[in-house]
Short mmCIF file of C-alpha atoms in Angstrom, two decimals:
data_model
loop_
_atom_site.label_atom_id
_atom_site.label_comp_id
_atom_site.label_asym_id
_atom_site.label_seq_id
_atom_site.Cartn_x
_atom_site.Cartn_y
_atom_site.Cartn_z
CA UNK A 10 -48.40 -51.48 36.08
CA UNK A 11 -48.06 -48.18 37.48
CA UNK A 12 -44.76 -47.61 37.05
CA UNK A 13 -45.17 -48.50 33.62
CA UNK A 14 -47.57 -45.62 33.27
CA UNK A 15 -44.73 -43.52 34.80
CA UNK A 16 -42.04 -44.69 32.76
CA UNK A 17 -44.72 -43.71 29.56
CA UNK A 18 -45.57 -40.61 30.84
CA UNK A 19 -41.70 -39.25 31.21
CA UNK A 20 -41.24 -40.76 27.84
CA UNK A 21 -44.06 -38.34 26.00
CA UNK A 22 -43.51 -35.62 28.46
CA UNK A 23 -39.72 -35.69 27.12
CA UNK A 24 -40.74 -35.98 23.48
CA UNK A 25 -42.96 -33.18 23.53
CA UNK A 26 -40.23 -30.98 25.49
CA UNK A 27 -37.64 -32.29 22.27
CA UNK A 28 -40.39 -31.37 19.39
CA UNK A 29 -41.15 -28.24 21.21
CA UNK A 30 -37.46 -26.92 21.64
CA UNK A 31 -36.37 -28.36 18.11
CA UNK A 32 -39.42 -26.06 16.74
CA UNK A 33 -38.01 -22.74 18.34
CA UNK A 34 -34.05 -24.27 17.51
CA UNK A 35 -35.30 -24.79 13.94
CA UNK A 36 -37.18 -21.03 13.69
CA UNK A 37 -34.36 -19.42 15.46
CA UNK A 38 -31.97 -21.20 12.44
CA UNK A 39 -34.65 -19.95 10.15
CA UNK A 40 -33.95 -16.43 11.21
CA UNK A 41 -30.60 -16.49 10.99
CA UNK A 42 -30.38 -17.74 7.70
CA UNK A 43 -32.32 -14.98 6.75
CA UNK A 44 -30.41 -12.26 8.79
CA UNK A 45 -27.27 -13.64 6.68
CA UNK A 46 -28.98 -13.78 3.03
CA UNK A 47 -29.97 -9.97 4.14
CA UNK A 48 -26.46 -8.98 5.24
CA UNK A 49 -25.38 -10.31 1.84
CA UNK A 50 -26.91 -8.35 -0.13
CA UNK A 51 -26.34 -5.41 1.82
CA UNK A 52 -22.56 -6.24 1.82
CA UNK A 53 -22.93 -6.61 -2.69
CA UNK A 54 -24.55 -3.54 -2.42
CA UNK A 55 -22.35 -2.07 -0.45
CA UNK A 56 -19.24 -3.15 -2.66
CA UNK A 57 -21.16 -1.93 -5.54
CA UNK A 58 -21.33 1.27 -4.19
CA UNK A 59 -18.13 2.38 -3.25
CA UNK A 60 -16.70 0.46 -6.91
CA UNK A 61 -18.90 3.22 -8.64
CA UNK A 62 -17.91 5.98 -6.35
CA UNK A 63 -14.04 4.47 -7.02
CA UNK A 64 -14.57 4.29 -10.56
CA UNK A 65 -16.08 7.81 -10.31
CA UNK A 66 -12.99 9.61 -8.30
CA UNK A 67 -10.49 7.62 -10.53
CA UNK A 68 -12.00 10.02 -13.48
CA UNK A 69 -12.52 13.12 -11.93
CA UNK A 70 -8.35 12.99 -10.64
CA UNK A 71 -8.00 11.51 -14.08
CA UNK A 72 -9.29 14.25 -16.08
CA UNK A 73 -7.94 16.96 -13.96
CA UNK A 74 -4.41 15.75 -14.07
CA UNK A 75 -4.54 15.29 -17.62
CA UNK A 76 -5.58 18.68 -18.54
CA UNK A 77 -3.40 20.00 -16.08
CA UNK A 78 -0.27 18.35 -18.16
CA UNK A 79 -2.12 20.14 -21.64
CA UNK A 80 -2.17 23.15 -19.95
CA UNK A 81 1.40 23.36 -18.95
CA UNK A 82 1.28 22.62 -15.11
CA UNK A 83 4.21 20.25 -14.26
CA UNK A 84 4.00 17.22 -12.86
CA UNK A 85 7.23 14.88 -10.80
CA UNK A 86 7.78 11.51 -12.26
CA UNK A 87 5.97 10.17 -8.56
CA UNK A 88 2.94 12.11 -9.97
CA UNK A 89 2.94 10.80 -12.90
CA UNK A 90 4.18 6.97 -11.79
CA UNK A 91 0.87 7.13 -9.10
CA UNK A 92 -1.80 8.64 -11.78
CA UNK A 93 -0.59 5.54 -14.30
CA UNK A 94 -1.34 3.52 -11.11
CA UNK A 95 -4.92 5.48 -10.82
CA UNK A 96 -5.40 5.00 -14.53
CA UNK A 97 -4.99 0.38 -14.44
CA UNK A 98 -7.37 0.76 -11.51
CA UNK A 99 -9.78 2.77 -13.26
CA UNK A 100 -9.14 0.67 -16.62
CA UNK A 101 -9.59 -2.91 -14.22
CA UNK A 102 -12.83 -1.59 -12.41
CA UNK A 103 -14.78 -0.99 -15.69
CA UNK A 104 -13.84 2.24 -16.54
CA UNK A 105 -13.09 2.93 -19.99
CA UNK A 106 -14.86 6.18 -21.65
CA UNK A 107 -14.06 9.44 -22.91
CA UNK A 108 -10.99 9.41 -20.38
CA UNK A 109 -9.07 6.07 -22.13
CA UNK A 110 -8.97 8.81 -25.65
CA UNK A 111 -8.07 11.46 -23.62
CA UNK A 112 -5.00 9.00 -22.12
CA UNK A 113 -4.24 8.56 -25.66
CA UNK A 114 -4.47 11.86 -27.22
CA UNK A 115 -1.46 13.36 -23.77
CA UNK A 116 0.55 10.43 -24.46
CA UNK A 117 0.43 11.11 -28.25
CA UNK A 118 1.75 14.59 -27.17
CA UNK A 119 4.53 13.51 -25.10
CA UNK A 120 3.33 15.01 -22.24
CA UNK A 121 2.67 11.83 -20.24
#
């Protein structure tokens, strides 16, 4: 009989040690979980970021190469070969404003 008792007393002892670490496992899974949903976002915003400050440089070097050309500065054919390069990125990231008429309007003139 008493080693019964024994053998039923390391039995509950054990399950209470399991439901007490699979608590603290389960939490600490919890956390992480959450640690990763926050990195996430912090990762889209982070992308979103630096696509509007791409988008953003892409038109500033666009418009000042551009005028350069109207105004008579001259370009080399790498120049020119990199700022169509600029111009697909800036036309793929979303970019597409008062800079896509003034693409047209230097082509229409030859000058690109």
């Amino acid at each position: 009989m008493e080693s019964t008792i024994i053998v039923a007393f390391i039995t509950a002892l054990g399950t209470i040690i399991n439901t007490v670490i699979s608590k603290k496992t389960n939490k600490k899974i919890n956390n992480i979980d959450d640690i990763n949903q926050k990195l996430d976002f912090m990762r889209n915003e982070s992308k979103k970021d630096m696509l509007e400050h791409t988008i953003d440089a892409d038109k500033t070097y666009l418009i000042n190469f551009l005028s350069d050309l109207e105004n008579g500065v001259p370009k080399t054919e790498v120049q020119i070969k990199r700022t169509y390069e600029i111009y697909e990125r800036y036309v793929n990231n979303g970019g597409n404003s008062y800079v896509h008429d003034k693409w047209e309007e230097v082509k229409k003139k030859g000058l690109l």
